[in-house]
Coordinates of C-alpha atoms and ligand atoms in Angstrom, one line a residue:
X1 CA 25.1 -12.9 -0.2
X2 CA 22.4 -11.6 1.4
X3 CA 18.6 -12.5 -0.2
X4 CA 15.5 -10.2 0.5
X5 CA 12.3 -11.5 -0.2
X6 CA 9.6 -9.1 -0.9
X7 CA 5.9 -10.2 -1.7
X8 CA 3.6 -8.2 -3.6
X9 CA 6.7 -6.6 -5.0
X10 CA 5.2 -5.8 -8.4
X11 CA 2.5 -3.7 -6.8
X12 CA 2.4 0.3 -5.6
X13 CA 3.7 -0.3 -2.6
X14 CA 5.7 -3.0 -3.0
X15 CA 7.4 -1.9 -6.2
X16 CA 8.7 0.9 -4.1
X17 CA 9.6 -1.2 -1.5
X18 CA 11.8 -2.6 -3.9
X19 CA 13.0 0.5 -5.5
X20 CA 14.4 1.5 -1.9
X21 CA 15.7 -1.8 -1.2
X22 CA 17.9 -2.1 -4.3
X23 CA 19.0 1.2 -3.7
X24 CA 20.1 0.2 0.5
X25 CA 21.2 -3.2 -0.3
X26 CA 23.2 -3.2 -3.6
X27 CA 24.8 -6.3 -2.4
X28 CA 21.6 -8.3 -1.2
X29 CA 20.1 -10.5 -3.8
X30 CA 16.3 -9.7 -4.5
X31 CA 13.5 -11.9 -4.8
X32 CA 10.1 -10.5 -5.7
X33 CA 7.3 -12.8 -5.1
X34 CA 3.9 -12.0 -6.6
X35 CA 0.7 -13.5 -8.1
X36 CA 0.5 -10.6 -10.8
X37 CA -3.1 -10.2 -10.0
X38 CA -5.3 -6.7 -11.9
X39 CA -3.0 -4.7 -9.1
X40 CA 0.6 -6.2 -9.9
X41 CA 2.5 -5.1 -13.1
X42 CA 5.8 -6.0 -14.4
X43 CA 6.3 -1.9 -15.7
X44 CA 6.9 -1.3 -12.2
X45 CA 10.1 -3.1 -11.8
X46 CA 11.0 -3.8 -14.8
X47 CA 14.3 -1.3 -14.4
X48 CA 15.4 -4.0 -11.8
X49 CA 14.0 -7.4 -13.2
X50 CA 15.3 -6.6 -16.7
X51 CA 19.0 -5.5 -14.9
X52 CA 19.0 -8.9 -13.4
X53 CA 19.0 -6.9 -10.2
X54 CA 16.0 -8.2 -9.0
X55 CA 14.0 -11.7 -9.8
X56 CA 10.3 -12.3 -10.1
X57 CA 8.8 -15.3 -9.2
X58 CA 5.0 -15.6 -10.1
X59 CA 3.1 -17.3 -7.2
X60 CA 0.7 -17.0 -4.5
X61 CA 1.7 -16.5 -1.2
X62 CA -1.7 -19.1 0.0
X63 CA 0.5 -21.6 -1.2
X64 CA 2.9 -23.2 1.0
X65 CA 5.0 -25.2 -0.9
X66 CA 5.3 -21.8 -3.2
X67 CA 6.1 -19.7 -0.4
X68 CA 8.7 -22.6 1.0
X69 CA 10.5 -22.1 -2.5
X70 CA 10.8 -18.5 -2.2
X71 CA 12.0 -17.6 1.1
X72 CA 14.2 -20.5 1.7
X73 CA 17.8 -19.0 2.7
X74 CA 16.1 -15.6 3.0
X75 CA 17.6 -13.7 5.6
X76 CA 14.6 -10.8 5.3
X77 CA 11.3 -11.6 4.0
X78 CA 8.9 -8.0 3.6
X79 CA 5.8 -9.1 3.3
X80 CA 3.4 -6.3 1.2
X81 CA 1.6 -8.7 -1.2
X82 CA -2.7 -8.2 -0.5
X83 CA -5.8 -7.4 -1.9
X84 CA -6.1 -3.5 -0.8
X85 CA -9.2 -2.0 -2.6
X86 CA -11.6 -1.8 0.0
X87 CA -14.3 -1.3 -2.3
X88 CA -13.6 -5.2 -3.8
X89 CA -13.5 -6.5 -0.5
X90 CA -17.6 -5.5 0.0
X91 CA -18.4 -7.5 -2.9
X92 CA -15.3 -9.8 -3.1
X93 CA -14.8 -10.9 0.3
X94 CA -13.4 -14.6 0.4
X95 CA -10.7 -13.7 -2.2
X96 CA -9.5 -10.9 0.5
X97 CA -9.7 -13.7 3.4
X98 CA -8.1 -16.1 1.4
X99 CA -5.2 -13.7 0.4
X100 CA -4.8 -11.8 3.1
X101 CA -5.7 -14.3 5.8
X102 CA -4.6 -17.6 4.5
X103 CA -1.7 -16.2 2.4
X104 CA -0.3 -14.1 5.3
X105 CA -0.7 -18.0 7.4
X106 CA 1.1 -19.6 4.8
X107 CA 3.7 -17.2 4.2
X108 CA 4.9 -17.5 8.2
X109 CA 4.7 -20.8 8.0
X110 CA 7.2 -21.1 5.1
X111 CA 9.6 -18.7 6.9
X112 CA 9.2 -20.9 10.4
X113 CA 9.9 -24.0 8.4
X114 CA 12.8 -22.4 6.7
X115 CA 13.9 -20.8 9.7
X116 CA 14.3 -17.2 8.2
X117 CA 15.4 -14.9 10.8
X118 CA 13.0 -11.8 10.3
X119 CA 9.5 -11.4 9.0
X120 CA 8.2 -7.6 8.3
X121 CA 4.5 -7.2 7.4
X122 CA 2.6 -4.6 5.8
X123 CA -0.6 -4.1 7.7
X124 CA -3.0 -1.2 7.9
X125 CA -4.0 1.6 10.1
X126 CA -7.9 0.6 8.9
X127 CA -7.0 -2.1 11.5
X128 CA -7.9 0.2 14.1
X129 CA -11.2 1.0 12.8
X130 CA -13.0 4.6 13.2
X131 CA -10.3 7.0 15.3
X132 CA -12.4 10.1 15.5
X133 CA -10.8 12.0 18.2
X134 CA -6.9 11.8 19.0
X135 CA -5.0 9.1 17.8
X136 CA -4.4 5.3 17.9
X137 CA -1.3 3.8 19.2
X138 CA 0.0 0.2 18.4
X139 CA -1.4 -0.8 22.0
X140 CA -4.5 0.2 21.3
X141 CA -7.7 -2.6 20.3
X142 CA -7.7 -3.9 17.0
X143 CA -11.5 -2.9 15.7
X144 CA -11.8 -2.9 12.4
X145 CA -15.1 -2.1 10.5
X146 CA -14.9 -4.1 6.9
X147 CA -14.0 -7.2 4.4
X148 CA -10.0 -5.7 3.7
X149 CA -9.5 -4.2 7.3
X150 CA -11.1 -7.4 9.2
X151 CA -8.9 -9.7 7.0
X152 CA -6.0 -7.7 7.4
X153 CA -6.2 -7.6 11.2
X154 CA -7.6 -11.3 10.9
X155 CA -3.7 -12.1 9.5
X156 CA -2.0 -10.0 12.4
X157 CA -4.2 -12.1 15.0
X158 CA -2.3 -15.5 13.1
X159 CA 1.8 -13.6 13.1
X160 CA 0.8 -12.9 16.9
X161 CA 0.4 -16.7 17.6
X162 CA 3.4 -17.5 16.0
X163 CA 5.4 -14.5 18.0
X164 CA 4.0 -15.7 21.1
X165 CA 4.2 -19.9 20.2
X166 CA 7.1 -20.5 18.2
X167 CA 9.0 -17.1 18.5
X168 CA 8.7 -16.1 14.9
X169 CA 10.6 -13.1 14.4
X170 CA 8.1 -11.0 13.2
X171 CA 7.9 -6.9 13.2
X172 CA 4.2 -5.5 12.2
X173 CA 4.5 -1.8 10.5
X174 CA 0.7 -0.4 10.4
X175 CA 0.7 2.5 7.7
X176 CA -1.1 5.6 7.0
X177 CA -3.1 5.7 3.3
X178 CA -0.5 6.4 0.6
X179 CA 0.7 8.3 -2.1
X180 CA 2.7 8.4 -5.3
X181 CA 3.2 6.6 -8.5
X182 CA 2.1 3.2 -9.8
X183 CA -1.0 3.1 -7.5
X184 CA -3.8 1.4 -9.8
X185 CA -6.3 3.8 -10.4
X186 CA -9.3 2.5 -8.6
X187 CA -8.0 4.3 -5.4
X188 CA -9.0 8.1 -5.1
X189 CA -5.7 10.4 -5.8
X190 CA -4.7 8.2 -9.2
X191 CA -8.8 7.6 -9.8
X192 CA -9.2 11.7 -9.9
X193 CA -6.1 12.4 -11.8
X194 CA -6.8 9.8 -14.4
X195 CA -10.4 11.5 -14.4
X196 CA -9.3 15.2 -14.9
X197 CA -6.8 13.9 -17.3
X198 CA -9.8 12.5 -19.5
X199 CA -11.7 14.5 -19.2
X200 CA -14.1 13.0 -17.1
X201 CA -15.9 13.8 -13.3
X202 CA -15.1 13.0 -10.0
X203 CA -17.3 10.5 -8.3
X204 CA -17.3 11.0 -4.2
X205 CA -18.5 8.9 -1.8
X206 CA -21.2 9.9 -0.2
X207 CA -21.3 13.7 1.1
X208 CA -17.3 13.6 0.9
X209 CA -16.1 14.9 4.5
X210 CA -14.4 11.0 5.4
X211 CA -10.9 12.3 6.2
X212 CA -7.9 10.3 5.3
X213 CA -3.7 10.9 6.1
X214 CA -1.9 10.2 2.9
X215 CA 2.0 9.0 3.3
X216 CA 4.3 9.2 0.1
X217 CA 5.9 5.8 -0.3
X218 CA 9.1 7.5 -0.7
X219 CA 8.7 8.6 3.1
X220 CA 6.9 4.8 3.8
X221 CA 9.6 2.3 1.7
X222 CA 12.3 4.6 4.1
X223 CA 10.1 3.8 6.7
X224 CA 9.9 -0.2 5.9
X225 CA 13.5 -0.7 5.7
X226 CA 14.0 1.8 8.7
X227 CA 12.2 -0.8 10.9
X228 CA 13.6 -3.9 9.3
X229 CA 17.0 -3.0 10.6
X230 CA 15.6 -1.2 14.2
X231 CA 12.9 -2.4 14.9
X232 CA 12.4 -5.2 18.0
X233 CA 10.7 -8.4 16.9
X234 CA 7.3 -9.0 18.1
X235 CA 6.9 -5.3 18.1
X236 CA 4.7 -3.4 16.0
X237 CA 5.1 0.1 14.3
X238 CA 2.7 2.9 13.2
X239 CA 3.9 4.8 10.2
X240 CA 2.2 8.2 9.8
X241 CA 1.5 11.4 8.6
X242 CA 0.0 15.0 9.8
X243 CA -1.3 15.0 6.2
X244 CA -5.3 14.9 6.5
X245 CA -7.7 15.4 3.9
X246 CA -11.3 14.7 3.4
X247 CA -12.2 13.2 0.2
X248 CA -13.8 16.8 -0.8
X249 CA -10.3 18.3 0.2
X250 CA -8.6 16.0 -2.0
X251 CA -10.8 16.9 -4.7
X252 CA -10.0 20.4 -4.8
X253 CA -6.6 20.3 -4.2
X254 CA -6.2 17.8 -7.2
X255 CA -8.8 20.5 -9.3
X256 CA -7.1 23.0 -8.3
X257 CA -3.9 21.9 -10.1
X258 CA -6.1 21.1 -13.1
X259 CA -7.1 24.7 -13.1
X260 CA -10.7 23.5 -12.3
X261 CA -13.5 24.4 -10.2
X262 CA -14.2 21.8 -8.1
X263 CA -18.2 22.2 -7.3
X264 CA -18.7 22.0 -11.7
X265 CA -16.9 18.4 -11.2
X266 CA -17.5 16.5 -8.8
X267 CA -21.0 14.3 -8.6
X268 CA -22.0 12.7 -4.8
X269 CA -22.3 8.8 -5.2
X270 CA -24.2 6.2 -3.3
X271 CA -21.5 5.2 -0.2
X272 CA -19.9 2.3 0.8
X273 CA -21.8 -0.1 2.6
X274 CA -19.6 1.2 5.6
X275 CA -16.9 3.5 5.2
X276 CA -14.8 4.6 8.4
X277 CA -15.1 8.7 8.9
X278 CA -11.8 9.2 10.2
X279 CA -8.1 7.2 10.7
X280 CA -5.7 8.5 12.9
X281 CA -2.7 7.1 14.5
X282 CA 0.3 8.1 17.0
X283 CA 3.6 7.7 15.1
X284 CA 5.9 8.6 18.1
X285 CA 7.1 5.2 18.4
X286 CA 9.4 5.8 15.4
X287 CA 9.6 9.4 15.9
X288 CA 11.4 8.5 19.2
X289 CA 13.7 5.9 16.7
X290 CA 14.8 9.0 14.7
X291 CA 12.3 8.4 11.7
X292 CA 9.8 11.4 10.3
X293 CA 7.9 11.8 7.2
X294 CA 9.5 14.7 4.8
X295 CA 7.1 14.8 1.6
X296 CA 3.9 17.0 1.2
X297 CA 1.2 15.6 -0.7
X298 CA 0.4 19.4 -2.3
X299 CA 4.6 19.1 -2.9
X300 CA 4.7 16.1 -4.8
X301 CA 1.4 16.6 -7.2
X302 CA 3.0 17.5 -10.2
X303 CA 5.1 14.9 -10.4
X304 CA 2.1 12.5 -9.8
X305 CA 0.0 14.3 -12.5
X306 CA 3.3 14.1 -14.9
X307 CA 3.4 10.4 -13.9
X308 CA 0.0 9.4 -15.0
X309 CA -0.3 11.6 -18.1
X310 CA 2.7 9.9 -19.3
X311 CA 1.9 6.5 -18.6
X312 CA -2.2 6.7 -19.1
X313 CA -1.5 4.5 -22.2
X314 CA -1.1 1.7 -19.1
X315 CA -4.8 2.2 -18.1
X316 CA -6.8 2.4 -21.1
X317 CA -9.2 -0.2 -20.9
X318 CA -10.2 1.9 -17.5
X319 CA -10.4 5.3 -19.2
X320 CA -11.1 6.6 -22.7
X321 CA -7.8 8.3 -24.1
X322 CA -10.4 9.9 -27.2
X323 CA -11.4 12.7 -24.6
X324 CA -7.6 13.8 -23.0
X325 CA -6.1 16.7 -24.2
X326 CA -2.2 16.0 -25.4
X327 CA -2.6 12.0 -25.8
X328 CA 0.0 12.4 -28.3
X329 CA 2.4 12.6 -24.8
X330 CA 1.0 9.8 -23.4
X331 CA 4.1 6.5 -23.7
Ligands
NAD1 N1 -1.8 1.5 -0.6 C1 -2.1 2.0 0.6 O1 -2.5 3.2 0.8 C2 -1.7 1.2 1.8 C3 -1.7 1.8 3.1 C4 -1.4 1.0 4.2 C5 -1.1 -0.3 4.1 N2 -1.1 -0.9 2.8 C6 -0.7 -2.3 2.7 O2 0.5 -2.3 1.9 C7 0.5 -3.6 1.1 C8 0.6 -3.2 -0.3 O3 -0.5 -2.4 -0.7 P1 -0.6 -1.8 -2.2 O4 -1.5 -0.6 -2.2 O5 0.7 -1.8 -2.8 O6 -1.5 -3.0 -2.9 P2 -1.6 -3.3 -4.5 O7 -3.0 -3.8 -4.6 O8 -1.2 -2.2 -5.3 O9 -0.6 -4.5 -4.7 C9 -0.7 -5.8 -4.1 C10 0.3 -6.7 -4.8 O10 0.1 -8.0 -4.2 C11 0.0 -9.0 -5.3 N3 -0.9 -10.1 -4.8 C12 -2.2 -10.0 -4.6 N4 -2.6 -11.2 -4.2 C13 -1.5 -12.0 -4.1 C14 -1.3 -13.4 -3.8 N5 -2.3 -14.2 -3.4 N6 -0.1 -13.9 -3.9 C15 1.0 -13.1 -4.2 N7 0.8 -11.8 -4.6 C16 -0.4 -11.3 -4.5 C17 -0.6 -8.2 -6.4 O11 -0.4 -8.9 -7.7 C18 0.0 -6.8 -6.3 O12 1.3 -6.8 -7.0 C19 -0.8 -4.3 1.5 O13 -0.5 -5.2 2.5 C20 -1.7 -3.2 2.0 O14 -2.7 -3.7 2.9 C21 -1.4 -0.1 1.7

């Protein structure tokens, strides 16, 4: 029997990582390592832990001896476990190295020592830095521009020594921003529905026009596994979207499905200490593989909103359920 390791498994991405993988690989046995930081919770894959269809192992992928244990026989090891928030990372920035960089170096290790025969990891179009005009490909300089995106280009700098001095069999996959359900709600779609929900406004960074792409992870996780089975090691894959909005866009859009005028809700906050205008990459790699994105953000809102209303209960030291309308709904 096959085993599939995925770290960070019991976060947004991951958790749909392994949602999709259950689904591909009904005969694989699944291992879900995670630390269970603020941003992993046990809700999100319970349907498979509980099942016995998936296992969780609590642990820290900076460990070695912790990573050793988990991927040894592993014939796949997807490796999504990270601090993401950018916002932490200004004011947090060793625990994002430490994870990102040092758990990323400890995690390859573990799979050279144990001799697992492919290694896919999550990175980050933020990598790139600023793309203001056209769009990067996977060739193109790494230059990114804070905390999270230096450390998570920091950890593909370490996998590209191992391709190039022991071999390690290692795919990179560098993804658009994402969407759907699960994400914690410090990141701006979840933040803003969570907010209209109770009743509360919408704080923007600065004067709002930083554009973003937004992937569902339905389209993403089909994406991951996509490349674990086509992709070439030591190559890496952009996973994109034409789905662009700035942070004002996103704003309205979300208002709009409230029934709400944007301009009497939103209020401009100080910005980040930096905070990249514009991402953009070239997907045609894949595309020329056969892969395409097929969800629209404006699509797949209702079902987000539906999500979070029913499952606010999760996030109530964050918000106050007093001021949302129907909180007898909320699970
Ligand atoms: N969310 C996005 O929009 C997006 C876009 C592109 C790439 N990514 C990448 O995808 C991956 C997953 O992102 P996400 O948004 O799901 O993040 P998330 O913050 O929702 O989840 C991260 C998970 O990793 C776990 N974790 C954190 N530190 C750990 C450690 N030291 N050891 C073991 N587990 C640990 C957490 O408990 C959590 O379950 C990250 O590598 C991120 O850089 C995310």
């Amino acid at each position: 029997m096959h085993k599939i390791v995925i770290t960070g498994g019991a976060g947004f991405a991951g958790s749909h990582i392994v949602d999709e993988t259950c689904r591909q690989h009904p005969n694989s046995r699944i291992v879900i390592l995670d630390k269970m930081t603020y941003a992993g919770d046990v809700r999100n894959i319970s349907h498979h832990v509980f099942s016995n269809r998936a296992q969780l192992l609590v642990g820290d992928i900076s460990d070695l001896e912790t990573c050793q244990r988990a991927v040894k026989d592993a014939s796949l090891v997807i490796h999504a476990a990270a601090e993401s928030h950018v916002d932490n990372s200004f004011s947090n920035s060793l625990e994002f190295t430490r994870t990102n960089v040092l758990g990323t170096h400890a995690l390859i290790e573990a799979c050279r020592r144990e001799r697992v025969p492919k290694l896919v990891h999550i990175s980050t179009d933020e990598v790139y830095g600023e793309v203001m005009a056209g769009s990067a490909t996977e060739e193109d300089v790494l230059r990114p521009t804070t905390p999270y995106s230096s450390s998570k280009a920091a950890a593909e700098m370490i996998l590209r020594g191992y391709i190039q001095s022991y071999h390690a069999p290692i795919v990179i996959i560098r993804a658009n921003n994402l969407y759907g359900t699960r994400q914690f709600p410090e990141k701006i779609i979840p933040r803003f529905i969570c907010h209209l929900l109770t009743g509360q406004r919408l704080p923007i960074h600065g004067n709002g026009h930083n554009r973003r792409h937004y992937l569902s992870t339905s389209d993403f996780a089909q994406a991951v596994l996509f490349i674990a089975d086509k992709g070439d090691i030591g190559e890496t894959y952009n996973i994109g979207t034409t789905e662009e909005y700035t942070n004002l866009e996103m704003a309205q859009l979300i208002c709009e499905h409230f029934g709400k005028e944007v301009n009497d809700l939103v209020d401009f906050v100080p910005d980040r200490p930096f905070n990249d205008a514009r991402y953009s990459i070239s997907w045609d790699k894949l595309k020329s593989m056969g892969w395409q994105p097929k969800n629209r953000l404006r699509d797949d809102l209702g079902l987000l909103v539906d999500w979070y209303r029913n499952n606010m209960s999760r996030y109530e030291e964050l918000f106050d359920l007093r001021d949302m309308p129907n909180t007898a709904a909320v699970s």
